[in-house]
Short mmCIF file of C-alpha atoms in Angstrom, two decimals:
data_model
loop_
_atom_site.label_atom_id
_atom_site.label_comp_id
_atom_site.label_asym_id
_atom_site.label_seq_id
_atom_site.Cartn_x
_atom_site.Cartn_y
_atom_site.Cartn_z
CA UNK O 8 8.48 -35.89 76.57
CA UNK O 9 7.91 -32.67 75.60
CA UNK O 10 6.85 -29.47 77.61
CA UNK O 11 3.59 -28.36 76.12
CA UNK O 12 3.25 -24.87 77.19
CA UNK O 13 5.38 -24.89 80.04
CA UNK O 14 5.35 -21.41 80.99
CA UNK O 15 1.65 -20.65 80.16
CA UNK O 16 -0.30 -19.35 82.45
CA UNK O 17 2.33 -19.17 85.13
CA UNK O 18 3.30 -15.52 84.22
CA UNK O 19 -0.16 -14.68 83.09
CA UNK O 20 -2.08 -14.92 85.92
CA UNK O 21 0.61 -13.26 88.24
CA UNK O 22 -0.03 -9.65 86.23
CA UNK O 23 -3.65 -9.99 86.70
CA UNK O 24 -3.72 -9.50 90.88
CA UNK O 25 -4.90 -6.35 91.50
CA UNK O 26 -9.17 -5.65 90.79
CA UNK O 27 -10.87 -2.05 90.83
CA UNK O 28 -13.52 -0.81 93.00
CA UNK O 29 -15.13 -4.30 92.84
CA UNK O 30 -13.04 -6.25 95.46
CA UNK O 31 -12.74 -9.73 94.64
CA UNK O 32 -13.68 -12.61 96.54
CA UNK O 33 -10.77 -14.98 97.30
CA UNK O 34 -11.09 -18.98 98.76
CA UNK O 35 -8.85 -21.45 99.99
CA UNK O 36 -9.31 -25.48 99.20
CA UNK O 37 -6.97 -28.58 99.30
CA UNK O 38 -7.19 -32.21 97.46
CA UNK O 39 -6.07 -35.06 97.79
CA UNK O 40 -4.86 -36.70 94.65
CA UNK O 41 -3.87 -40.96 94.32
CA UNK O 42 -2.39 -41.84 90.43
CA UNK O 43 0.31 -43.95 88.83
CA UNK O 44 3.17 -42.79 86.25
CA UNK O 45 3.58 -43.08 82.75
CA UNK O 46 6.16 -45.11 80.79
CA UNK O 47 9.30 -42.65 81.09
CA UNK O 48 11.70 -45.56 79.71
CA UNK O 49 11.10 -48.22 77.15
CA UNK O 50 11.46 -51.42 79.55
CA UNK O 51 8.14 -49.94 81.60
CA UNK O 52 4.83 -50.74 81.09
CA UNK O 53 2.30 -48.02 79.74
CA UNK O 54 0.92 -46.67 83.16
CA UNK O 55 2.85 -48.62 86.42
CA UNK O 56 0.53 -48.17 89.86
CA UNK O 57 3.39 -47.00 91.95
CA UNK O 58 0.63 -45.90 94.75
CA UNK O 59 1.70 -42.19 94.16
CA UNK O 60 -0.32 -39.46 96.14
CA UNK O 61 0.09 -36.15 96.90
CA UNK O 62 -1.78 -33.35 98.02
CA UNK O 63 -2.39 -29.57 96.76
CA UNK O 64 -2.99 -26.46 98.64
CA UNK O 65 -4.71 -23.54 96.77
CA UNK O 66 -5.71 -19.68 96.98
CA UNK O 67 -8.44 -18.46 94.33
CA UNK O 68 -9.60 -15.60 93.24
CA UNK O 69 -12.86 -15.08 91.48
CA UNK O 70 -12.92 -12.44 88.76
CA UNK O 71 -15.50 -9.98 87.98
CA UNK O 72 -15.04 -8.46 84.59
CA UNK O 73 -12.91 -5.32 85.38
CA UNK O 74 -10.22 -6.49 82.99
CA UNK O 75 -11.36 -6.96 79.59
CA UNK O 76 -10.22 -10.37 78.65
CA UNK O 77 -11.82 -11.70 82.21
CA UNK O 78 -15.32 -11.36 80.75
CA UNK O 79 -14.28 -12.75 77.34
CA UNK O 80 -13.14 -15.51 78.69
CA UNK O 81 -16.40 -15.99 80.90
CA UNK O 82 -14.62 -15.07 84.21
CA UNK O 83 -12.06 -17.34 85.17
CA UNK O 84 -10.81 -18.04 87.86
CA UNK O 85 -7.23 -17.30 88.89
CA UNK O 86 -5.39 -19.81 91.16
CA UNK O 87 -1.84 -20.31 93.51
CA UNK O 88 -0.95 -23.49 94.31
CA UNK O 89 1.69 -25.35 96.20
CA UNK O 90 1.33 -29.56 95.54
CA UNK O 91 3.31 -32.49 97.14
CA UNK O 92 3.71 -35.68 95.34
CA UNK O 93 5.49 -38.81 96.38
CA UNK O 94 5.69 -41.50 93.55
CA UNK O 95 6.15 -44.57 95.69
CA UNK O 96 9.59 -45.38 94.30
CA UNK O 97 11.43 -43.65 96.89
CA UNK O 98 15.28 -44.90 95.34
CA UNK O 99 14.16 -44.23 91.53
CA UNK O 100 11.73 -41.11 91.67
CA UNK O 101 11.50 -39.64 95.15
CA UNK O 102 9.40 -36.89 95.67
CA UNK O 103 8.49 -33.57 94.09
CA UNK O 104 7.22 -30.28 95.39
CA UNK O 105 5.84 -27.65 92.85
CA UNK O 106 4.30 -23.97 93.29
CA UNK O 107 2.53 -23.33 90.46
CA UNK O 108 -0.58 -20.87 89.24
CA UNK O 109 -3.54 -21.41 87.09
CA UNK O 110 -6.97 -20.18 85.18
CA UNK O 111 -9.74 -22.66 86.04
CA UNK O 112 -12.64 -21.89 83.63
CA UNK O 113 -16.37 -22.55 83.74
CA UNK O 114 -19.33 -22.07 81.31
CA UNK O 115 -21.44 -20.61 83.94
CA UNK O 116 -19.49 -19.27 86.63
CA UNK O 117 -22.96 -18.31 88.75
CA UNK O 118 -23.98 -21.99 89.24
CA UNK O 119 -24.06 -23.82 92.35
CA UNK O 120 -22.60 -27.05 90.84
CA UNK O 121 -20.36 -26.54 88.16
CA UNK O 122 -17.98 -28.68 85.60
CA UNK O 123 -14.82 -27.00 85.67
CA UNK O 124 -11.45 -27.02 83.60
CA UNK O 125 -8.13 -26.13 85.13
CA UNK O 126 -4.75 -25.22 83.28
CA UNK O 127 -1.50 -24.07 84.38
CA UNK O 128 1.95 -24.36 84.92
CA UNK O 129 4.83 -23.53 87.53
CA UNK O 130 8.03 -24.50 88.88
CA UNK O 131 9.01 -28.14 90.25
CA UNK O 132 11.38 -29.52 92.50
CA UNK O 133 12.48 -32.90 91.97
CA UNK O 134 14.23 -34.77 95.12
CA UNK O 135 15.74 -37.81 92.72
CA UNK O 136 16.97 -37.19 89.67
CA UNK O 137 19.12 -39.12 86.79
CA UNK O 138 22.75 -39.59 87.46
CA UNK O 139 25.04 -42.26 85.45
CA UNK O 140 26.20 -43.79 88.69
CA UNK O 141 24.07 -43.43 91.31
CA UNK O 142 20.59 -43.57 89.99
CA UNK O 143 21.01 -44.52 86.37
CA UNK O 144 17.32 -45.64 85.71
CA UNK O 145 15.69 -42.62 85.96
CA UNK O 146 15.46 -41.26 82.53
CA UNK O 147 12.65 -38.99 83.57
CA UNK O 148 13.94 -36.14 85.20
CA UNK O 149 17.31 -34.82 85.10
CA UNK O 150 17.18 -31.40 87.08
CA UNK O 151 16.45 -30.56 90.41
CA UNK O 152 14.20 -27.73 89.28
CA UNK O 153 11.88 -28.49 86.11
CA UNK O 154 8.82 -26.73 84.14
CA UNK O 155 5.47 -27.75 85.03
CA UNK O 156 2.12 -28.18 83.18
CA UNK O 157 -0.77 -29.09 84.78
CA UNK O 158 -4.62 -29.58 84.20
CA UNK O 159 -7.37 -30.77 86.21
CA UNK O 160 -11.25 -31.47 85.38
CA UNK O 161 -13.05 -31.23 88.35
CA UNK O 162 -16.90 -31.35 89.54
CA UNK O 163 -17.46 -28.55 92.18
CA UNK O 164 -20.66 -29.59 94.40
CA UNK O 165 -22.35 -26.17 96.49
CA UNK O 166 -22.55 -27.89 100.04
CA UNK O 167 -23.24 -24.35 101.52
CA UNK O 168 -22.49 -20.87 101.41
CA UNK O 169 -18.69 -20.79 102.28
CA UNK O 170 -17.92 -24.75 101.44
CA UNK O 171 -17.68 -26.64 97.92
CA UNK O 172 -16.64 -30.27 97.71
CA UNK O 173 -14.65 -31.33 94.16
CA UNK O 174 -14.06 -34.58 92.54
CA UNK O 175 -10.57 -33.84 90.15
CA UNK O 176 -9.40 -35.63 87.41
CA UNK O 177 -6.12 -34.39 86.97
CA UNK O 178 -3.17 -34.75 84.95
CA UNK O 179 0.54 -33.67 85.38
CA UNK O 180 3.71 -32.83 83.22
CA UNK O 181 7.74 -32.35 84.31
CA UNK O 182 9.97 -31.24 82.33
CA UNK O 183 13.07 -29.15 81.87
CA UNK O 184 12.73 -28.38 78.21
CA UNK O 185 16.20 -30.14 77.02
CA UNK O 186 17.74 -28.00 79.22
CA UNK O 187 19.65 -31.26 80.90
CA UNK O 188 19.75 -34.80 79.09
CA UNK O 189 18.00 -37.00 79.80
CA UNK O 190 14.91 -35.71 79.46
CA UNK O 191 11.95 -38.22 79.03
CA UNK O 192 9.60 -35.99 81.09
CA UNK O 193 7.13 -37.22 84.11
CA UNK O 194 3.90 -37.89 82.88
CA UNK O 195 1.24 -38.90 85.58
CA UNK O 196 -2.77 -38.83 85.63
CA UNK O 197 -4.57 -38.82 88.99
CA UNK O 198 -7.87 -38.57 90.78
CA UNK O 199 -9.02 -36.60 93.89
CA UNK O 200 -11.51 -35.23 96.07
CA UNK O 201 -11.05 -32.01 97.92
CA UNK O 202 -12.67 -29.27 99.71
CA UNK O 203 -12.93 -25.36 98.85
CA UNK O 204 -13.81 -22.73 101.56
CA UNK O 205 -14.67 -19.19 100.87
CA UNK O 206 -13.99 -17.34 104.16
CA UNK O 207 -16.18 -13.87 103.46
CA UNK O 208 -19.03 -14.99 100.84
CA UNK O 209 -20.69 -12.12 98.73
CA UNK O 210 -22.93 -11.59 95.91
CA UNK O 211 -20.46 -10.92 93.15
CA UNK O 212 -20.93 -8.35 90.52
CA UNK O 213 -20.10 -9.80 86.78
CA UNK O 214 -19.17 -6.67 84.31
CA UNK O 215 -19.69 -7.67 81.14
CA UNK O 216 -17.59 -6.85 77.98
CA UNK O 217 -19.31 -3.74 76.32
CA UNK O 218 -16.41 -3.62 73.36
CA UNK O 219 -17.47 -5.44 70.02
CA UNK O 220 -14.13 -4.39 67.98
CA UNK O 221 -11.03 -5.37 67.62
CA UNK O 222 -7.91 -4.54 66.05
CA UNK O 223 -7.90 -5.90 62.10
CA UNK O 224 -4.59 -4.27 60.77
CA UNK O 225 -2.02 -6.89 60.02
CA UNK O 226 0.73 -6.28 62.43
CA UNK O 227 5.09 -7.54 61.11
CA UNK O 228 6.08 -9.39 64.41
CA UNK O 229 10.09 -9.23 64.65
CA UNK O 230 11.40 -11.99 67.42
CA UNK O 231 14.99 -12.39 68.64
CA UNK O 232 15.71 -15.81 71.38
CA UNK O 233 18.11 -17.65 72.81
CA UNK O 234 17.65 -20.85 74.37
CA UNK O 235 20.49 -23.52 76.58
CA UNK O 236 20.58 -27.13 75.85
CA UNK O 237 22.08 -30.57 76.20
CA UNK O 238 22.57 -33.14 73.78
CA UNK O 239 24.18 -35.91 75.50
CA UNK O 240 23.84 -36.80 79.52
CA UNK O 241 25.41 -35.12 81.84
CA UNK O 242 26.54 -32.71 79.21
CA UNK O 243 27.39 -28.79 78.82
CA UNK O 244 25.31 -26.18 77.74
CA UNK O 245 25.09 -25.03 74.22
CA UNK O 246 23.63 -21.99 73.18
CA UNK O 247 20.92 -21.85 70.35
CA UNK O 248 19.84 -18.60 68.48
CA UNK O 249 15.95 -18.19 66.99
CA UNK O 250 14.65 -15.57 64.75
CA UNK O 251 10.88 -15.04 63.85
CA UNK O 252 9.62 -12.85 61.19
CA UNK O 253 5.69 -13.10 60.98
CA UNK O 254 3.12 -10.89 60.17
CA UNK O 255 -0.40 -11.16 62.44
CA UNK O 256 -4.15 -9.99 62.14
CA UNK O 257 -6.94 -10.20 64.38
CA UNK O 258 -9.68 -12.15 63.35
CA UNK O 259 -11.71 -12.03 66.91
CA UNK O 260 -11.37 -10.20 70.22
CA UNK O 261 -9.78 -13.45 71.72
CA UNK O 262 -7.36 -14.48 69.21
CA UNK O 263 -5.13 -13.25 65.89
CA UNK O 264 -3.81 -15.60 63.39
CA UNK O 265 0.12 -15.59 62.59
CA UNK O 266 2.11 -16.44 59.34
CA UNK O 267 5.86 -16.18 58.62
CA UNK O 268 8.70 -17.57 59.04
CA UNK O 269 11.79 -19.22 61.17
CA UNK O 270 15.14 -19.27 61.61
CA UNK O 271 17.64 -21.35 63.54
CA UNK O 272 20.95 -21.65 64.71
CA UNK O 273 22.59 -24.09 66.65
CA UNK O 274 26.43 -24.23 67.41
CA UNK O 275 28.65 -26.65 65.43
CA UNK O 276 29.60 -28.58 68.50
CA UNK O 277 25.93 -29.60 69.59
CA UNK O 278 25.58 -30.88 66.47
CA UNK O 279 29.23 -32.47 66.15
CA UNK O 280 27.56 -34.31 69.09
CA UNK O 281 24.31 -35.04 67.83
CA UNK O 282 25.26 -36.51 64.80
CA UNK O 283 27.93 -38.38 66.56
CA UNK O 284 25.00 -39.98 68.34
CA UNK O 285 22.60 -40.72 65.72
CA UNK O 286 25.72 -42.37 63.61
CA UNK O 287 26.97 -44.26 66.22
CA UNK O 288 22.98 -46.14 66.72
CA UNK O 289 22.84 -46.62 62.83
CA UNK O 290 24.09 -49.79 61.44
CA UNK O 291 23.52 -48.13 58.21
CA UNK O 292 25.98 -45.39 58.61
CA UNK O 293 29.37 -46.35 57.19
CA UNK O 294 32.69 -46.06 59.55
CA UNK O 295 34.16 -42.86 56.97
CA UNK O 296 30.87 -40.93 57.86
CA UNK O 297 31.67 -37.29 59.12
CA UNK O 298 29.11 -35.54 61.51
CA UNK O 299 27.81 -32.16 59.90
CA UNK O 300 27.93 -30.03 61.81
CA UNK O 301 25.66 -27.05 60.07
CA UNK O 302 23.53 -25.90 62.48
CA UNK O 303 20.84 -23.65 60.81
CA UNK O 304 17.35 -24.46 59.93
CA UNK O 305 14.83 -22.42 58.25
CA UNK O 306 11.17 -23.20 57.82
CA UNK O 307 7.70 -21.76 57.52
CA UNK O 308 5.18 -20.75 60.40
CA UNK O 309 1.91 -20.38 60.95
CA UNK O 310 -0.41 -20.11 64.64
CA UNK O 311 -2.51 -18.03 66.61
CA UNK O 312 -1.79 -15.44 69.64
CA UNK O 313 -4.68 -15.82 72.28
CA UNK O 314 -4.76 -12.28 74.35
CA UNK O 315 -5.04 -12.00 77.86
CA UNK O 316 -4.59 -8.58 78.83
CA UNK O 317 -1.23 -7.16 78.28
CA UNK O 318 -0.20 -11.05 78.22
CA UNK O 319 -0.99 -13.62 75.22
CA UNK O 320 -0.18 -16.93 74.14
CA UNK O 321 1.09 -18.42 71.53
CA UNK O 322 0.69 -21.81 69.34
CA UNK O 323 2.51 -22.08 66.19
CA UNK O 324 3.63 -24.96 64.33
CA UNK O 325 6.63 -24.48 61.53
CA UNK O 326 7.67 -27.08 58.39
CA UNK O 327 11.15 -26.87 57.48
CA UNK O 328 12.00 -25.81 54.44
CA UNK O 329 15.70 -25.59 54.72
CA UNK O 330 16.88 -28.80 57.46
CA UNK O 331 20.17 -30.00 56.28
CA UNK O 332 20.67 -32.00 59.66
CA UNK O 333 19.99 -35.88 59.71
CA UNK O 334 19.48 -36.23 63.31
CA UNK O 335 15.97 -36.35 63.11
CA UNK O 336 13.52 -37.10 60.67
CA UNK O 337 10.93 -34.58 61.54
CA UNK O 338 9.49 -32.51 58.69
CA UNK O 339 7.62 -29.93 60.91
CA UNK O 340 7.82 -28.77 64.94
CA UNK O 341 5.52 -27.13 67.36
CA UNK O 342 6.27 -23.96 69.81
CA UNK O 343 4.36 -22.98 72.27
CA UNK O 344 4.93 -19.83 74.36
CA UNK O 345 3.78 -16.52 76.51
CA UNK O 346 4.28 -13.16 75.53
CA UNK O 347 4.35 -10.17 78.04
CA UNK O 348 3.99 -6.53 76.52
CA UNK O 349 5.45 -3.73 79.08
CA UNK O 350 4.77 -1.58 76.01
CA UNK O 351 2.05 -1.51 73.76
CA UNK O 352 4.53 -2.97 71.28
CA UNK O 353 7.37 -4.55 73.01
CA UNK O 354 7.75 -7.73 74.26
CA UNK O 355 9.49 -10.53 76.10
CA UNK O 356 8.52 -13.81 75.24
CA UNK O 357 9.37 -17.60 76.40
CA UNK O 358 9.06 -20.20 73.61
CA UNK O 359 8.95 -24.17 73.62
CA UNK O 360 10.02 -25.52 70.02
CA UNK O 361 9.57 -29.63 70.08
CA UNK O 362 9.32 -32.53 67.63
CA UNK O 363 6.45 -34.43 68.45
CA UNK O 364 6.80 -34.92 72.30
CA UNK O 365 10.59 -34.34 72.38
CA UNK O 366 11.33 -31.60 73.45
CA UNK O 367 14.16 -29.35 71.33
CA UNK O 368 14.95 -26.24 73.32
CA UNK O 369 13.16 -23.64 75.98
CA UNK O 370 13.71 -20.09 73.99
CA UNK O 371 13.72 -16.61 75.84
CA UNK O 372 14.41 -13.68 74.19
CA UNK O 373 11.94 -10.26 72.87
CA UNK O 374 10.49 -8.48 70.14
CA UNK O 375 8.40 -5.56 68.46
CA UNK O 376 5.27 -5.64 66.98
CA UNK O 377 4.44 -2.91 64.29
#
């Protein structure tokens, strides 16, 4: 399964700590959360009631408006969370602990009651994970430490000044990005009830977002990555190399579309393997067949860049137009990823390119914008 976004949020809500004048009020809260997992291997059913819970322990911080894209974005909330969940297959699955971070978003954020919409991601800790011999049937996790992406609807109910009482609907994704094999991802939904306490209420200030422009140039985006994956289990790493060429324009103060273009380049011996692999599961393929062992890929791109502050993400999806590999039989491929400027221009980014929900590769690398 792939990791949708995996880094999103994490990074971006880090940067935006620090308020002006207006100090911001912060809360506390915990849930508790009771769920079942996903089919992770083909013999499972759809959804199997293992009697997983966990719990989740939260700070949040209420903004106000004094950064730009808090107001644009209605004021959001910005969250840090540490969850707990045991998956009541203590041989197979074990336990997992996860710190994490998070916007939680609201159309009114001056309401008593309020529908709310969570989304974040972290890091993950995973107590049982595959291994040939001694726990062969997990094909869910394969790495102590995974990616996480998590979301959460949730009904906050005023009970009084400093206490609000949730119901959650939540939903949770692990996954190490093909970084280790194999990597079917843990998918599990959830429900839970919880309380929030603010410890020092206030009336809070909202500044609203006095800037109607935006920038409408069209920007050439140059991108350099590298990313580390497996192909088979219990593999070694093998490097991957991504350039993007795309050229951007702002079409809202939120957002900018992207168009452009891909390149990709794996080494010969991941895909010595990977061929191997998908010969060696076709009755089709004839015994004389030779793995190829070309490793680039070209294709076209297109997206948006959603800005928060000197951080943005990004959603693109590509269709190859050079593929010479018959490993898989995908035409197109999603990446999703955060972008950090230092500079006004520079930046460090973290990509996800996957196929579907498999995952390909995690990508880090930077770029310049001109």
């Amino acid at each position: 399964m792939q990791l949708r976004l995996t880094t999103i949020i994490f990074i971006c809500c880090i940067g935006y700590s620090s308020m002006g004048q207006n100090k911001p009020v912060w809360s506390v809260g915990s849930n508790l959360y009771y769920g079942g997992v996903l089919r992770y291997k083909p013999e499972m059913p759809k959804l199997k009631m293992t009697d997983l819970y966990g719990f989740e322990a939260y700070a949040i911080k209420q903004t106000t408006g004094t950064k730009t894209w808090q107001s644009r974005f209605n004021f959001p909330q910005v969250a840090y969370s540490f969850e707990y969940f045991n998956y009541g297959e203590p041989e197979e699955l074990g336990e997992v602990y996860s710190l994490a971070t998070y916007l939680d978003f609201t159309a009114n954020p001056a309401r008593k009651n309020q529908l709310r919409l969570n989304i974040g991601t972290g890091l993950v800790y995973s107590t049982r994970v595959f291994d040939a011999v001694t726990n062969p049937e997990n094909k869910a996790i394969s790495s102590k430490i995974s990616y996480i992406l998590r979301g959460t609807i949730h009904y906050e109910i005023q009970l009084t000044e400093q206490y609000y009482f949730n119901l959650n609907a939540a939903f949770r994704h692990y996954s190490n990005g093909k970084l280790n094999m194999p990597n079917n991802g843990m998918n599990f939904p959830a429900v839970g009830v919880g309380l929030r306490y603010i410890p020092k209420p206030k009336e809070i200030k909202y500044y609203k977002d006095s800037v109607s422009s935006f920038d409408k140039k069209i920007r050439l985006n140059v991108a350099f990555s590298k990313a580390w994956r497996e192909v088979w289990r219990e593999d070694y790493k093998h490097h991957a190399y991504s350039t993007s060429i795309y050229a951007s324009r702002g079409i809202s103060k939120f957002n900018s579309i992207l168009l452009g273009i891909d390149g990709f380049l794996y080494d010969k011996e991941s895909m010595y393997r990977a061929h191997a692999s998908w010969a060696n599961g076709n009755p089709d393929v004839p015994d004389s067949y030779e793995p190829d062992t070309n490793g680039k890929q070209v294709a076209l791109t297109a997206g948006t860049e959603i800005y928060l502050g000197s951080m943005s993400v990004l959603i693109q999806g590509g269709y190859y137009i050079y593929k010479p590999q018959k490993i898989y039989d995908a035409t197109w491929y999603q990446r999703y990823g955060l972008k950090y400027y230092p500079l006004k221009n520079t930046f460090l980014q973290v990509m996800l390119k996957s196929h579907s929900r498999t995952a390909d590769m995690v990508e880090f690398g930077l770029g310049v914008r001109i």
